[in-house]
mmCIF file of C-alpha atoms in Angstrom:
data_model
loop_
_atom_site.group_PDB
_atom_site.id
_atom_site.type_symbol
_atom_site.label_atom_id
_atom_site.label_comp_id
_atom_site.label_asym_id
_atom_site.label_seq_id
_atom_site.Cartn_x
_atom_site.Cartn_y
_atom_site.Cartn_z
ATOM 1 C CA MET A 1 0.000 0.000 0.000
ATOM 2 C CA SER A 2 1.193 3.511 -0.697
ATOM 3 C CA LYS A 3 1.140 6.240 1.925
ATOM 4 C CA SER A 4 -2.138 7.505 0.537
ATOM 5 C CA GLY A 5 -3.694 4.093 1.113
ATOM 6 C CA SER A 6 -4.183 3.256 -2.586
ATOM 7 C CA HIS A 7 -2.737 0.213 -4.271
ATOM 8 C CA ALA A 8 0.499 0.649 -6.163
ATOM 9 C CA PRO A 9 -0.002 0.773 -9.935
ATOM 10 C CA ILE A 10 0.457 -2.412 -11.883
ATOM 11 C CA GLU A 11 4.038 -2.594 -13.081
ATOM 12 C CA LYS A 12 4.372 -2.026 -16.807
ATOM 13 C CA PHE A 13 7.185 -3.902 -18.471
ATOM 14 C CA HIS A 14 8.469 -4.516 -21.951
ATOM 15 C CA PHE A 15 10.372 -7.427 -23.353
ATOM 16 C CA PRO A 16 13.855 -6.412 -24.519
ATOM 17 C CA ASN A 17 13.445 -7.461 -28.138
ATOM 18 C CA SER A 18 11.191 -9.501 -30.371
ATOM 19 C CA GLN A 19 13.710 -12.328 -30.668
ATOM 20 C CA SER A 20 13.307 -13.099 -26.969
ATOM 21 C CA LEU A 21 9.681 -14.020 -27.753
ATOM 22 C CA TRP A 22 10.530 -16.536 -30.465
ATOM 23 C CA HIS A 23 9.938 -20.183 -29.621
ATOM 24 C CA ASP A 24 13.052 -22.405 -29.788
ATOM 25 C CA ASN A 25 12.717 -25.886 -28.317
ATOM 26 C CA LYS A 26 16.361 -26.731 -28.967
ATOM 27 C CA GLY A 27 18.124 -23.762 -27.440
ATOM 28 C CA ARG A 28 15.698 -22.807 -24.640
ATOM 29 C CA PRO A 29 13.983 -24.717 -21.810
ATOM 30 C CA ARG A 30 10.224 -24.945 -21.507
ATOM 31 C CA SER A 31 8.664 -22.373 -19.210
ATOM 32 C CA LEU A 32 8.049 -23.821 -15.747
ATOM 33 C CA GLY A 33 4.379 -22.874 -15.615
ATOM 34 C CA CYS A 34 3.610 -24.870 -18.772
ATOM 35 C CA GLN A 35 4.124 -28.249 -17.087
ATOM 36 C CA GLN A 36 0.685 -28.556 -15.476
ATOM 37 C CA CYS A 37 -1.320 -26.493 -17.975
ATOM 38 C CA PRO A 38 -4.562 -28.212 -19.101
ATOM 39 C CA HIS A 39 -3.916 -26.972 -22.641
ATOM 40 C CA LEU A 40 -0.416 -28.456 -22.878
ATOM 41 C CA ASP A 41 -1.447 -31.102 -25.412
ATOM 42 C CA SER A 42 -2.782 -28.505 -27.850
ATOM 43 C CA CYS A 43 -0.206 -25.825 -27.057
ATOM 44 C CA GLY A 44 2.973 -27.829 -26.515
ATOM 45 C CA GLY A 45 4.386 -25.226 -24.143
ATOM 46 C CA LEU A 46 6.662 -22.267 -24.752
ATOM 47 C CA ASN A 47 10.438 -22.336 -25.025
ATOM 48 C CA VAL A 48 11.328 -18.658 -25.176
ATOM 49 C CA GLY A 49 14.106 -16.361 -23.985
ATOM 50 C CA SER A 50 11.937 -13.733 -22.314
ATOM 51 C CA GLY A 51 12.033 -15.363 -18.878
ATOM 52 C CA ILE A 52 8.280 -15.891 -18.510
ATOM 53 C CA PHE A 53 6.712 -18.304 -16.009
ATOM 54 C CA ASP A 54 3.920 -19.195 -18.430
ATOM 55 C CA CYS A 55 2.037 -17.527 -21.261
ATOM 56 C CA LEU A 56 -0.163 -15.569 -18.841
ATOM 57 C CA THR A 57 2.891 -13.426 -18.145
ATOM 58 C CA TYR A 58 2.001 -11.816 -21.471
ATOM 59 C CA CYS A 59 -1.244 -10.519 -19.950
ATOM 60 C CA ARG A 60 -0.285 -6.970 -18.999
ATOM 61 C CA CYS A 61 -3.680 -5.256 -19.110
ATOM 62 C CA GLU A 62 -4.580 -2.715 -16.456
ATOM 63 C CA ASP A 63 -8.257 -3.159 -17.420
ATOM 64 C CA ARG A 64 -8.615 -6.828 -18.274
ATOM 65 C CA SER A 65 -12.331 -6.495 -18.992
ATOM 66 C CA SER A 66 -11.610 -4.317 -22.022
ATOM 67 C CA CYS A 67 -8.837 -6.440 -23.527
ATOM 68 C CA ASP A 68 -9.725 -8.271 -26.749
ATOM 69 C CA ASN A 69 -7.050 -10.970 -26.405
ATOM 70 C CA VAL A 70 -8.411 -14.434 -25.713
ATOM 71 C CA CYS A 71 -7.161 -14.873 -22.150
ATOM 72 C CA PRO A 72 -8.308 -16.639 -18.940
ATOM 73 C CA ASN A 73 -8.023 -13.324 -17.097
ATOM 74 C CA ASN A 74 -11.138 -12.191 -18.975
ATOM 75 C CA VAL A 75 -13.361 -15.244 -18.534
ATOM 76 C CA ARG A 76 -16.452 -13.812 -20.223
ATOM 77 C CA HIS A 77 -14.473 -13.003 -23.358
ATOM 78 C CA LEU A 78 -12.646 -16.351 -23.246
ATOM 79 C CA VAL A 79 -15.899 -18.335 -23.089
ATOM 80 C CA ALA A 80 -17.514 -16.301 -25.878
ATOM 81 C CA ARG A 81 -14.560 -16.814 -28.202
ATOM 82 C CA SER A 82 -14.415 -20.509 -27.323
ATOM 83 C CA MET A 83 -18.055 -20.956 -28.280
ATOM 84 C CA GLU A 84 -17.375 -19.280 -31.630
ATOM 85 C CA VAL A 85 -14.986 -22.106 -32.493
ATOM 86 C CA ARG A 86 -17.198 -25.000 -31.389
ATOM 87 C CA GLY A 87 -16.196 -25.023 -27.744
ATOM 88 C CA ILE A 88 -12.672 -26.449 -27.896
ATOM 89 C CA TRP A 89 -9.299 -25.378 -29.241
ATOM 90 C CA ASP A 90 -8.342 -28.638 -30.932
ATOM 91 C CA PHE A 91 -9.278 -29.480 -34.525
ATOM 92 C CA SER A 92 -11.235 -32.676 -33.854
ATOM 93 C CA ASN A 93 -14.638 -31.114 -34.572
ATOM 94 C CA VAL A 94 -13.704 -29.183 -37.718
ATOM 95 C CA PRO A 95 -16.073 -30.532 -40.409
ATOM 96 C CA SER A 96 -14.588 -32.364 -43.362
ATOM 97 C CA ALA A 97 -15.076 -30.794 -46.780
ATOM 98 C CA PRO A 98 -15.520 -32.377 -50.212
ATOM 99 C CA THR A 99 -12.480 -32.818 -52.395
ATOM 100 C CA LEU A 100 -12.557 -30.074 -55.035
ATOM 101 C CA SER A 101 -10.371 -29.761 -58.098
ATOM 102 C CA CYS A 102 -8.454 -26.553 -58.650
ATOM 103 C CA PRO A 103 -7.178 -25.588 -62.111
ATOM 104 C CA PRO A 104 -3.378 -25.531 -62.472
ATOM 105 C CA LEU A 105 -1.935 -22.378 -60.935
ATOM 106 C CA PRO A 106 1.088 -20.662 -62.521
ATOM 107 C CA THR A 107 4.318 -20.288 -60.569
ATOM 108 C CA MET A 108 3.785 -16.548 -60.177
ATOM 109 C CA ILE A 109 0.487 -14.679 -59.897
ATOM 110 C CA PRO A 110 0.508 -10.873 -59.594
ATOM 111 C CA MET A 111 -1.637 -9.312 -56.907
ATOM 112 C CA LEU A 112 -3.888 -6.454 -58.046
ATOM 113 C CA TYR A 113 -5.400 -4.153 -55.438
ATOM 114 C CA HIS A 114 -7.489 -1.968 -57.766
ATOM 115 C CA SER A 115 -7.715 -0.797 -61.381
ATOM 116 C CA ALA A 116 -6.944 2.897 -60.908
ATOM 117 C CA ALA A 117 -4.552 4.338 -63.546
ATOM 118 C CA ARG A 118 -5.133 1.295 -65.764
ATOM 119 C CA MET A 119 -7.010 1.085 -69.040
ATOM 120 C CA ARG A 120 -6.788 -2.611 -69.932
ATOM 121 C CA ALA A 121 -6.189 -6.093 -68.597
ATOM 122 C CA PRO A 122 -2.628 -7.042 -67.648
ATOM 123 C CA SER A 123 -0.830 -9.533 -69.904
ATOM 124 C CA VAL A 124 -1.243 -12.539 -67.604
ATOM 125 C CA SER A 125 -3.422 -15.632 -67.475
ATOM 126 C CA ALA A 126 -4.121 -15.391 -63.724
ATOM 127 C CA VAL A 127 -4.395 -12.646 -61.113
ATOM 128 C CA ALA A 128 -4.876 -12.514 -57.367
ATOM 129 C CA LEU A 129 -7.341 -10.143 -55.732
ATOM 130 C CA SER A 130 -8.053 -9.525 -52.072
ATOM 131 C CA LEU A 131 -10.806 -11.720 -50.664
ATOM 132 C CA PHE A 132 -12.005 -8.701 -48.728
ATOM 133 C CA GLU A 133 -12.264 -6.428 -51.770
ATOM 134 C CA VAL A 134 -15.104 -8.500 -53.202
ATOM 135 C CA VAL A 135 -17.243 -8.063 -50.074
ATOM 136 C CA GLU A 136 -18.936 -4.802 -49.172
ATOM 137 C CA LYS A 137 -17.606 -3.347 -45.923
ATOM 138 C CA LYS A 138 -20.896 -1.785 -44.836
ATOM 139 C CA ASN A 139 -23.420 -4.541 -45.385
ATOM 140 C CA GLY A 140 -21.265 -7.673 -45.767
ATOM 141 C CA VAL A 141 -22.634 -8.843 -49.114
ATOM 142 C CA VAL A 142 -20.791 -9.745 -52.296
ATOM 143 C CA ARG A 143 -19.873 -6.597 -54.130
ATOM 144 C CA PHE A 144 -20.543 -7.925 -57.649
ATOM 145 C CA SER A 145 -23.644 -9.677 -58.922
ATOM 146 C CA THR A 146 -21.993 -11.163 -62.021
ATOM 147 C CA ARG A 147 -18.537 -12.179 -63.189
ATOM 148 C CA GLU A 148 -18.762 -9.521 -65.877
ATOM 149 C CA GLU A 149 -19.059 -6.828 -63.192
ATOM 150 C CA LEU A 150 -15.991 -8.187 -61.407
ATOM 151 C CA LEU A 151 -13.948 -8.271 -64.621
ATOM 152 C CA GLU A 152 -15.015 -4.764 -65.553
ATOM 153 C CA TYR A 153 -14.212 -3.364 -62.116
ATOM 154 C CA PHE A 154 -10.679 -4.797 -62.021
ATOM 155 C CA LYS A 155 -10.150 -4.568 -65.818
ATOM 156 C CA LEU A 156 -9.536 -8.241 -66.496
ATOM 157 C CA ASN A 157 -9.971 -10.464 -69.534
ATOM 158 C CA GLU A 158 -12.915 -12.846 -69.755
ATOM 159 C CA ASP A 159 -10.702 -15.929 -69.485
ATOM 160 C CA THR A 160 -8.549 -14.656 -66.602
ATOM 161 C CA THR A 161 -8.105 -17.124 -63.750
ATOM 162 C CA VAL A 162 -9.104 -15.295 -60.565
ATOM 163 C CA VAL A 163 -7.622 -16.241 -57.191
ATOM 164 C CA LEU A 164 -8.614 -14.539 -53.936
ATOM 165 C CA SER A 165 -6.018 -14.019 -51.216
ATOM 166 C CA GLY A 166 -7.160 -14.128 -47.585
ATOM 167 C CA THR A 167 -4.019 -12.396 -46.307
ATOM 168 C CA ASP A 168 -4.778 -8.915 -45.001
ATOM 169 C CA ILE A 169 -4.782 -6.628 -41.975
ATOM 170 C CA ASP A 170 -6.605 -7.692 -38.830
ATOM 171 C CA ASN A 171 -9.569 -5.361 -39.374
ATOM 172 C CA SER A 172 -10.360 -7.038 -42.701
ATOM 173 C CA LEU A 173 -9.963 -10.506 -41.203
ATOM 174 C CA GLU A 174 -12.329 -9.666 -38.372
ATOM 175 C CA ARG A 175 -14.917 -8.298 -40.806
ATOM 176 C CA TRP A 176 -14.909 -11.671 -42.559
ATOM 177 C CA TRP A 177 -15.370 -13.537 -39.273
ATOM 178 C CA GLY A 178 -18.172 -11.178 -38.326
ATOM 179 C CA LEU A 179 -20.217 -11.666 -41.513
ATOM 180 C CA GLU A 180 -23.804 -12.603 -40.691
ATOM 181 C CA ASP A 181 -24.050 -15.155 -43.505
ATOM 182 C CA ARG A 182 -20.630 -16.325 -44.683
ATOM 183 C CA GLU A 183 -22.221 -19.236 -46.534
ATOM 184 C CA ALA A 184 -24.172 -16.853 -48.774
ATOM 185 C CA VAL A 185 -21.051 -14.761 -49.354
ATOM 186 C CA ILE A 186 -18.984 -17.815 -50.338
ATOM 187 C CA ARG A 187 -21.689 -18.988 -52.734
ATOM 188 C CA GLY A 188 -21.830 -15.508 -54.223
ATOM 189 C CA ILE A 189 -18.062 -15.568 -54.721
ATOM 190 C CA LYS A 190 -18.349 -18.941 -56.430
ATOM 191 C CA GLN A 191 -20.825 -17.452 -58.918
ATOM 192 C CA LEU A 192 -18.152 -14.907 -59.895
ATOM 193 C CA GLY A 193 -16.045 -17.727 -61.309
ATOM 194 C CA VAL A 194 -13.356 -17.493 -58.613
ATOM 195 C CA CYS A 195 -11.310 -20.684 -58.877
ATOM 196 C CA PHE A 196 -9.397 -20.636 -55.582
ATOM 197 C CA ILE A 197 -9.216 -18.852 -52.216
ATOM 198 C CA THR A 198 -6.506 -18.851 -49.573
ATOM 199 C CA ALA A 199 -8.061 -18.991 -46.104
ATOM 200 C CA PRO A 200 -7.874 -15.892 -43.881
ATOM 201 C CA ASN A 201 -4.562 -15.731 -41.995
ATOM 202 C CA TYR A 202 -5.661 -14.947 -38.444
ATOM 203 C CA SER A 203 -2.670 -13.646 -36.489
ATOM 204 C CA LEU A 204 -0.524 -15.593 -34.033
ATOM 205 C CA PHE A 205 1.235 -12.881 -32.039
ATOM 206 C CA ASP A 206 4.298 -13.725 -29.936
ATOM 207 C CA ASP A 207 3.398 -11.511 -26.946
ATOM 208 C CA VAL A 208 -0.100 -12.740 -26.080
ATOM 209 C CA PRO A 209 -1.389 -15.712 -24.045
ATOM 210 C CA ARG A 210 -1.391 -18.904 -26.056
ATOM 211 C CA HIS A 211 -5.188 -19.154 -25.787
ATOM 212 C CA ASP A 212 -5.340 -16.327 -28.331
ATOM 213 C CA ASN A 213 -3.091 -18.305 -30.702
ATOM 214 C CA LEU A 214 -5.157 -21.481 -30.303
ATOM 215 C CA TYR A 215 -8.359 -19.563 -30.980
ATOM 216 C CA ASN A 216 -6.949 -18.087 -34.193
ATOM 217 C CA MET A 217 -5.576 -21.408 -35.407
ATOM 218 C CA LYS A 218 -9.012 -22.933 -34.909
ATOM 219 C CA ARG A 219 -10.561 -20.029 -36.846
ATOM 220 C CA ILE A 220 -8.175 -20.684 -39.734
ATOM 221 C CA ALA A 221 -9.144 -24.356 -39.823
ATOM 222 C CA LEU A 222 -12.864 -23.562 -39.674
ATOM 223 C CA ALA A 223 -12.544 -20.886 -42.357
ATOM 224 C CA PHE A 224 -10.872 -23.385 -44.689
ATOM 225 C CA SER A 225 -13.592 -25.957 -44.041
ATOM 226 C CA GLU A 226 -16.370 -23.432 -44.539
ATOM 227 C CA ILE A 227 -15.058 -22.084 -47.846
ATOM 228 C CA GLN A 228 -14.408 -25.491 -49.381
ATOM 229 C CA ARG A 229 -17.664 -27.006 -48.075
ATOM 230 C CA HIS A 230 -19.571 -24.287 -49.904
ATOM 231 C CA GLY A 231 -17.981 -24.976 -53.243
ATOM 232 C CA VAL A 232 -14.734 -23.012 -53.684
ATOM 233 C CA PRO A 233 -11.320 -24.775 -53.523
ATOM 234 C CA CYS A 234 -9.404 -23.354 -50.587
ATOM 235 C CA GLY A 235 -5.811 -23.312 -49.405
ATOM 236 C CA LEU A 236 -5.334 -23.944 -45.679
ATOM 237 C CA HIS A 237 -3.303 -21.077 -44.252
ATOM 238 C CA LEU A 238 -0.397 -22.359 -42.161
ATOM 239 C CA ASN A 239 0.162 -19.923 -39.317
ATOM 240 C CA ALA A 240 2.286 -21.214 -36.446
ATOM 241 C CA ARG A 241 4.274 -19.964 -33.447
ATOM 242 C CA THR A 242 5.731 -23.182 -31.999
ATOM 243 C CA ASP A 243 6.847 -26.667 -32.999
ATOM 244 C CA ARG A 244 3.617 -28.087 -31.630
ATOM 245 C CA ASP A 245 1.636 -25.762 -33.879
ATOM 246 C CA TRP A 246 3.370 -27.264 -36.925
ATOM 247 C CA GLU A 247 2.742 -30.784 -35.612
ATOM 248 C CA ARG A 248 -0.953 -30.006 -35.240
ATOM 249 C CA TRP A 249 -1.188 -28.697 -38.808
ATOM 250 C CA LEU A 250 0.424 -31.902 -40.064
ATOM 251 C CA GLU A 251 -2.079 -33.945 -38.031
ATOM 252 C CA PHE A 252 -4.895 -31.849 -39.501
ATOM 253 C CA LEU A 253 -3.622 -32.466 -43.030
ATOM 254 C CA TYR A 254 -3.591 -36.215 -42.396
ATOM 255 C CA ALA A 255 -7.128 -36.062 -40.981
ATOM 256 C CA HIS A 256 -8.360 -34.019 -43.967
ATOM 257 C CA PRO A 257 -7.179 -35.587 -47.220
ATOM 258 C CA GLU A 258 -9.367 -33.106 -49.133
ATOM 259 C CA ILE A 259 -6.666 -30.460 -48.558
ATOM 260 C CA SER A 260 -4.509 -30.229 -51.677
ATOM 261 C CA HIS A 261 -3.248 -26.659 -51.247
ATOM 262 C CA VAL A 262 -1.748 -24.790 -48.312
ATOM 263 C CA ALA A 263 -0.915 -21.100 -48.005
ATOM 264 C CA PHE A 264 1.791 -19.191 -46.163
ATOM 265 C CA GLU A 265 2.696 -15.529 -45.756
ATOM 266 C CA PHE A 266 6.294 -14.340 -45.483
ATOM 267 C CA GLY A 267 5.274 -11.052 -43.950
ATOM 268 C CA THR A 268 6.752 -8.909 -41.201
ATOM 269 C CA GLY A 269 7.287 -11.794 -38.762
ATOM 270 C CA ALA A 270 8.004 -14.802 -40.952
ATOM 271 C CA GLY A 271 9.971 -12.653 -43.385
ATOM 272 C CA ASN A 272 12.451 -11.461 -40.736
ATOM 273 C CA LYS A 273 15.921 -12.362 -42.054
ATOM 274 C CA THR A 274 16.921 -13.963 -38.747
ATOM 275 C CA ARG A 275 13.678 -15.962 -38.431
ATOM 276 C CA ILE A 276 12.729 -16.865 -41.987
ATOM 277 C CA GLY A 277 14.956 -19.952 -41.944
ATOM 278 C CA TRP A 278 12.903 -21.475 -39.114
ATOM 279 C CA TYR A 279 9.671 -21.081 -41.079
ATOM 280 C CA VAL A 280 11.200 -22.442 -44.286
ATOM 281 C CA HIS A 281 12.528 -25.481 -42.425
ATOM 282 C CA LYS A 282 9.120 -26.116 -40.889
ATOM 283 C CA LEU A 283 7.375 -25.831 -44.262
ATOM 284 C CA VAL A 284 9.882 -28.186 -45.883
ATOM 285 C CA THR A 285 9.563 -30.670 -43.020
ATOM 286 C CA LEU A 286 5.767 -30.613 -43.214
ATOM 287 C CA ALA A 287 5.676 -31.215 -46.966
ATOM 288 C CA ALA A 288 8.276 -33.981 -46.792
ATOM 289 C CA SER A 289 6.387 -35.687 -43.955
ATOM 290 C CA LEU A 290 3.063 -35.859 -45.797
ATOM 291 C CA ASP A 291 2.349 -38.904 -47.916
ATOM 292 C CA ARG A 292 0.477 -37.096 -50.687
ATOM 293 C CA PRO A 293 1.030 -34.171 -53.097
ATOM 294 C CA LEU A 294 0.729 -30.687 -51.645
ATOM 295 C CA HIS A 295 0.752 -27.348 -53.453
ATOM 296 C CA LEU A 296 2.072 -24.260 -51.640
ATOM 297 C CA VAL A 297 0.675 -20.796 -52.356
ATOM 298 C CA ALA A 298 2.962 -18.196 -50.752
ATOM 299 C CA ARG A 299 2.754 -14.446 -50.298
ATOM 300 C CA GLY A 300 6.328 -13.161 -50.564
ATOM 301 C CA GLY A 301 9.385 -15.283 -49.808
ATOM 302 C CA LEU A 302 11.007 -14.906 -53.227
ATOM 303 C CA SER A 303 14.443 -15.499 -51.733
ATOM 304 C CA GLU A 304 13.369 -18.929 -50.455
ATOM 305 C CA ILE A 305 11.530 -20.382 -53.451
ATOM 306 C CA SER A 306 14.373 -22.666 -54.504
ATOM 307 C CA LYS A 307 14.257 -24.440 -51.114
ATOM 308 C CA LEU A 308 10.474 -24.722 -51.152
ATOM 309 C CA ALA A 309 10.176 -25.886 -54.760
ATOM 310 C CA ASN A 310 12.325 -28.921 -54.004
ATOM 311 C CA VAL A 311 9.815 -30.462 -51.609
ATOM 312 C CA PHE A 312 6.346 -29.189 -52.542
ATOM 313 C CA ASP A 313 4.671 -30.805 -55.539
ATOM 314 C CA GLY A 314 3.535 -27.378 -56.725
ATOM 315 C CA LEU A 315 4.518 -23.827 -55.834
ATOM 316 C CA THR A 316 2.772 -20.542 -56.573
ATOM 317 C CA ILE A 317 3.996 -17.127 -55.448
ATOM 318 C CA ILE A 318 1.381 -14.389 -55.112
ATOM 319 C CA GLU A 319 3.561 -11.376 -55.894
ATOM 320 C CA THR A 320 2.668 -7.846 -54.783
ATOM 321 C CA ASN A 321 5.765 -5.980 -55.975
ATOM 322 C CA ALA A 322 4.789 -5.675 -59.643
ATOM 323 C CA PHE A 323 1.659 -3.719 -58.762
ATOM 324 C CA MET A 324 3.005 -1.724 -55.822
ATOM 325 C CA ARG A 325 6.192 -0.696 -57.628
ATOM 326 C CA ALA A 326 4.214 0.376 -60.677
ATOM 327 C CA GLN A 327 2.056 2.585 -58.449
ATOM 328 C CA LYS A 328 5.274 4.234 -57.197
ATOM 329 C CA ARG A 329 6.575 4.571 -60.782
ATOM 330 C CA ARG A 330 9.332 2.000 -60.423
ATOM 331 C CA ARG A 331 10.328 -0.417 -63.180
ATOM 332 C CA GLY A 332 11.778 -3.879 -62.581
ATOM 333 C CA VAL A 333 15.059 -4.509 -64.381
ATOM 334 C CA MET A 334 16.971 -7.792 -64.557
ATOM 335 C CA THR A 335 20.751 -7.327 -64.739
ATOM 336 C CA ASP A 336 23.161 -10.259 -64.422
ATOM 337 C CA GLY A 337 20.473 -12.315 -62.738
ATOM 338 C CA LYS A 338 19.618 -9.647 -60.180
ATOM 339 C CA LEU A 339 16.353 -7.725 -59.971
ATOM 340 C CA SER A 340 16.474 -4.004 -59.270
ATOM 341 C CA TRP A 341 13.899 -1.221 -59.346
ATOM 342 C CA THR A 342 14.603 1.997 -61.227
ATOM 343 C CA LYS A 343 12.646 5.233 -61.335
ATOM 344 C CA SER A 344 10.203 5.306 -64.221
ATOM 345 C CA PRO A 345 8.161 8.538 -64.081
ATOM 346 C CA THR A 346 5.069 8.793 -66.247
ATOM 347 C CA ALA A 347 3.396 11.797 -67.810
ATOM 348 C CA PRO A 348 0.329 13.146 -65.949
ATOM 349 C CA GLY A 349 -2.697 11.049 -66.774
ATOM 350 C CA LYS A 350 -0.736 8.338 -68.576
ATOM 351 C CA PRO A 351 -1.986 4.837 -67.662
ATOM 352 C CA LEU A 352 0.300 2.360 -65.904
ATOM 353 C CA ASP A 353 -0.563 -0.691 -67.988
ATOM 354 C CA ASP A 354 2.772 -0.916 -69.818
ATOM 355 C CA LEU A 355 4.748 -0.371 -66.617
ATOM 356 C CA LEU A 356 2.736 -3.026 -64.798
ATOM 357 C CA ASP A 357 3.314 -5.514 -67.628
ATOM 358 C CA ALA A 358 7.044 -4.762 -67.588
ATOM 359 C CA ASN A 359 7.214 -5.355 -63.841
ATOM 360 C CA ILE A 360 5.304 -8.622 -64.112
ATOM 361 C CA ALA A 361 7.675 -9.789 -66.846
ATOM 362 C CA ALA A 362 10.747 -8.873 -64.773
ATOM 363 C CA LEU A 363 9.447 -10.721 -61.732
ATOM 364 C CA ARG A 364 8.474 -13.740 -63.804
ATOM 365 C CA SER A 365 12.010 -13.860 -65.203
ATOM 366 C CA TYR A 366 13.454 -13.600 -61.689
ATOM 367 C CA VAL A 367 11.231 -16.379 -60.381
ATOM 368 C CA ASN A 368 11.956 -18.699 -63.303
ATOM 369 C CA GLN A 369 15.716 -18.359 -62.906
ATOM 370 C CA SER A 370 15.420 -19.004 -59.170
ATOM 371 C CA LEU A 371 13.562 -22.281 -59.530
ATOM 372 C CA PRO A 372 15.770 -25.376 -59.496
ATOM 373 C CA LEU A 373 15.013 -28.613 -61.277
ATOM 374 C CA ILE A 374 12.203 -30.142 -59.284
ATOM 375 C CA LYS A 375 13.488 -33.193 -57.429
ATOM 376 C CA PRO A 376 11.586 -36.085 -55.859
ATOM 377 C CA LYS A 377 10.563 -35.613 -52.271
ATOM 378 C CA GLN A 378 13.362 -36.220 -49.793
ATOM 379 C CA THR A 379 13.093 -37.238 -46.172
ATOM 380 C CA VAL A 380 13.829 -34.370 -43.807
ATOM 381 C CA ASN A 381 15.391 -35.317 -40.485
#
């Protein structure tokens, strides 16, 4: 108690760096508080360098009732989120989906965010669009009533293969989860001639209680099941924080032979140059451990495609640079096998179609030279 008689404020603390939060079961011991946790089978425990007793150390809220993390310190919120995912964190009650065929996907698919400053379709056979751009933000219904409207809006050719990417910011992901009738939305998307969707990539943060991670992994699994059960081939998004998370995804793949495609995002966390190797190793191990073909659809990770192509039976990179660099008036140039971006200013009002095509061609050339000869699957120790 302080002299005034009030309680001392809750101590605020910060972990020294993000690397101390990374799980490493080889170089770090398991946290002591994990040993008797009832969720140990699903979670696997944490082996981190931040000196925590258990994952509840990451609960640092002064007002726990207002925190939106899934955490036992806010029981009402914990129970509500648990009921959203069928009452348990494990995957045993995720419904199976029918096996659906997906047309062959090219090695590289450019991501298009809009059609501003464009006059025509890009010179490609397939494009990726955001899953969340085809759904109205205000009323949660499909934005286009026909495929023709979709093609006109994004300026695409009639025979363009359209893929929807479920990777986005948290606000967009939560809007999808909050849709009143996701089944109707998925069926509406199917009517647009969309051939494939990657499941929403709900976040697995390193500085939150593991209950939040388990909840989001279950949402990913349910989102995959929901999309494919309602008629659109879907790629299961592999989002993981620990070794046990990867083991559980492999178990889920064995239990659901209808899964032919998986997705992964090499974003801010997984793309970190000192951490990316761990994710690549886990992806390679997963693919080599499965006894059936598996196609990987990745956002980013161009530097790692040679390692991934050797073990996955198919590999597609959804590439954002061609579009984003064109918007910033940068042109991709291949010189001695290296890709660089040079300034390419355009006259006021001039469309970006030619610049976009040039960037797509440069990235395609870079990807093709990076791919090794595909070898048979090898056992990964």
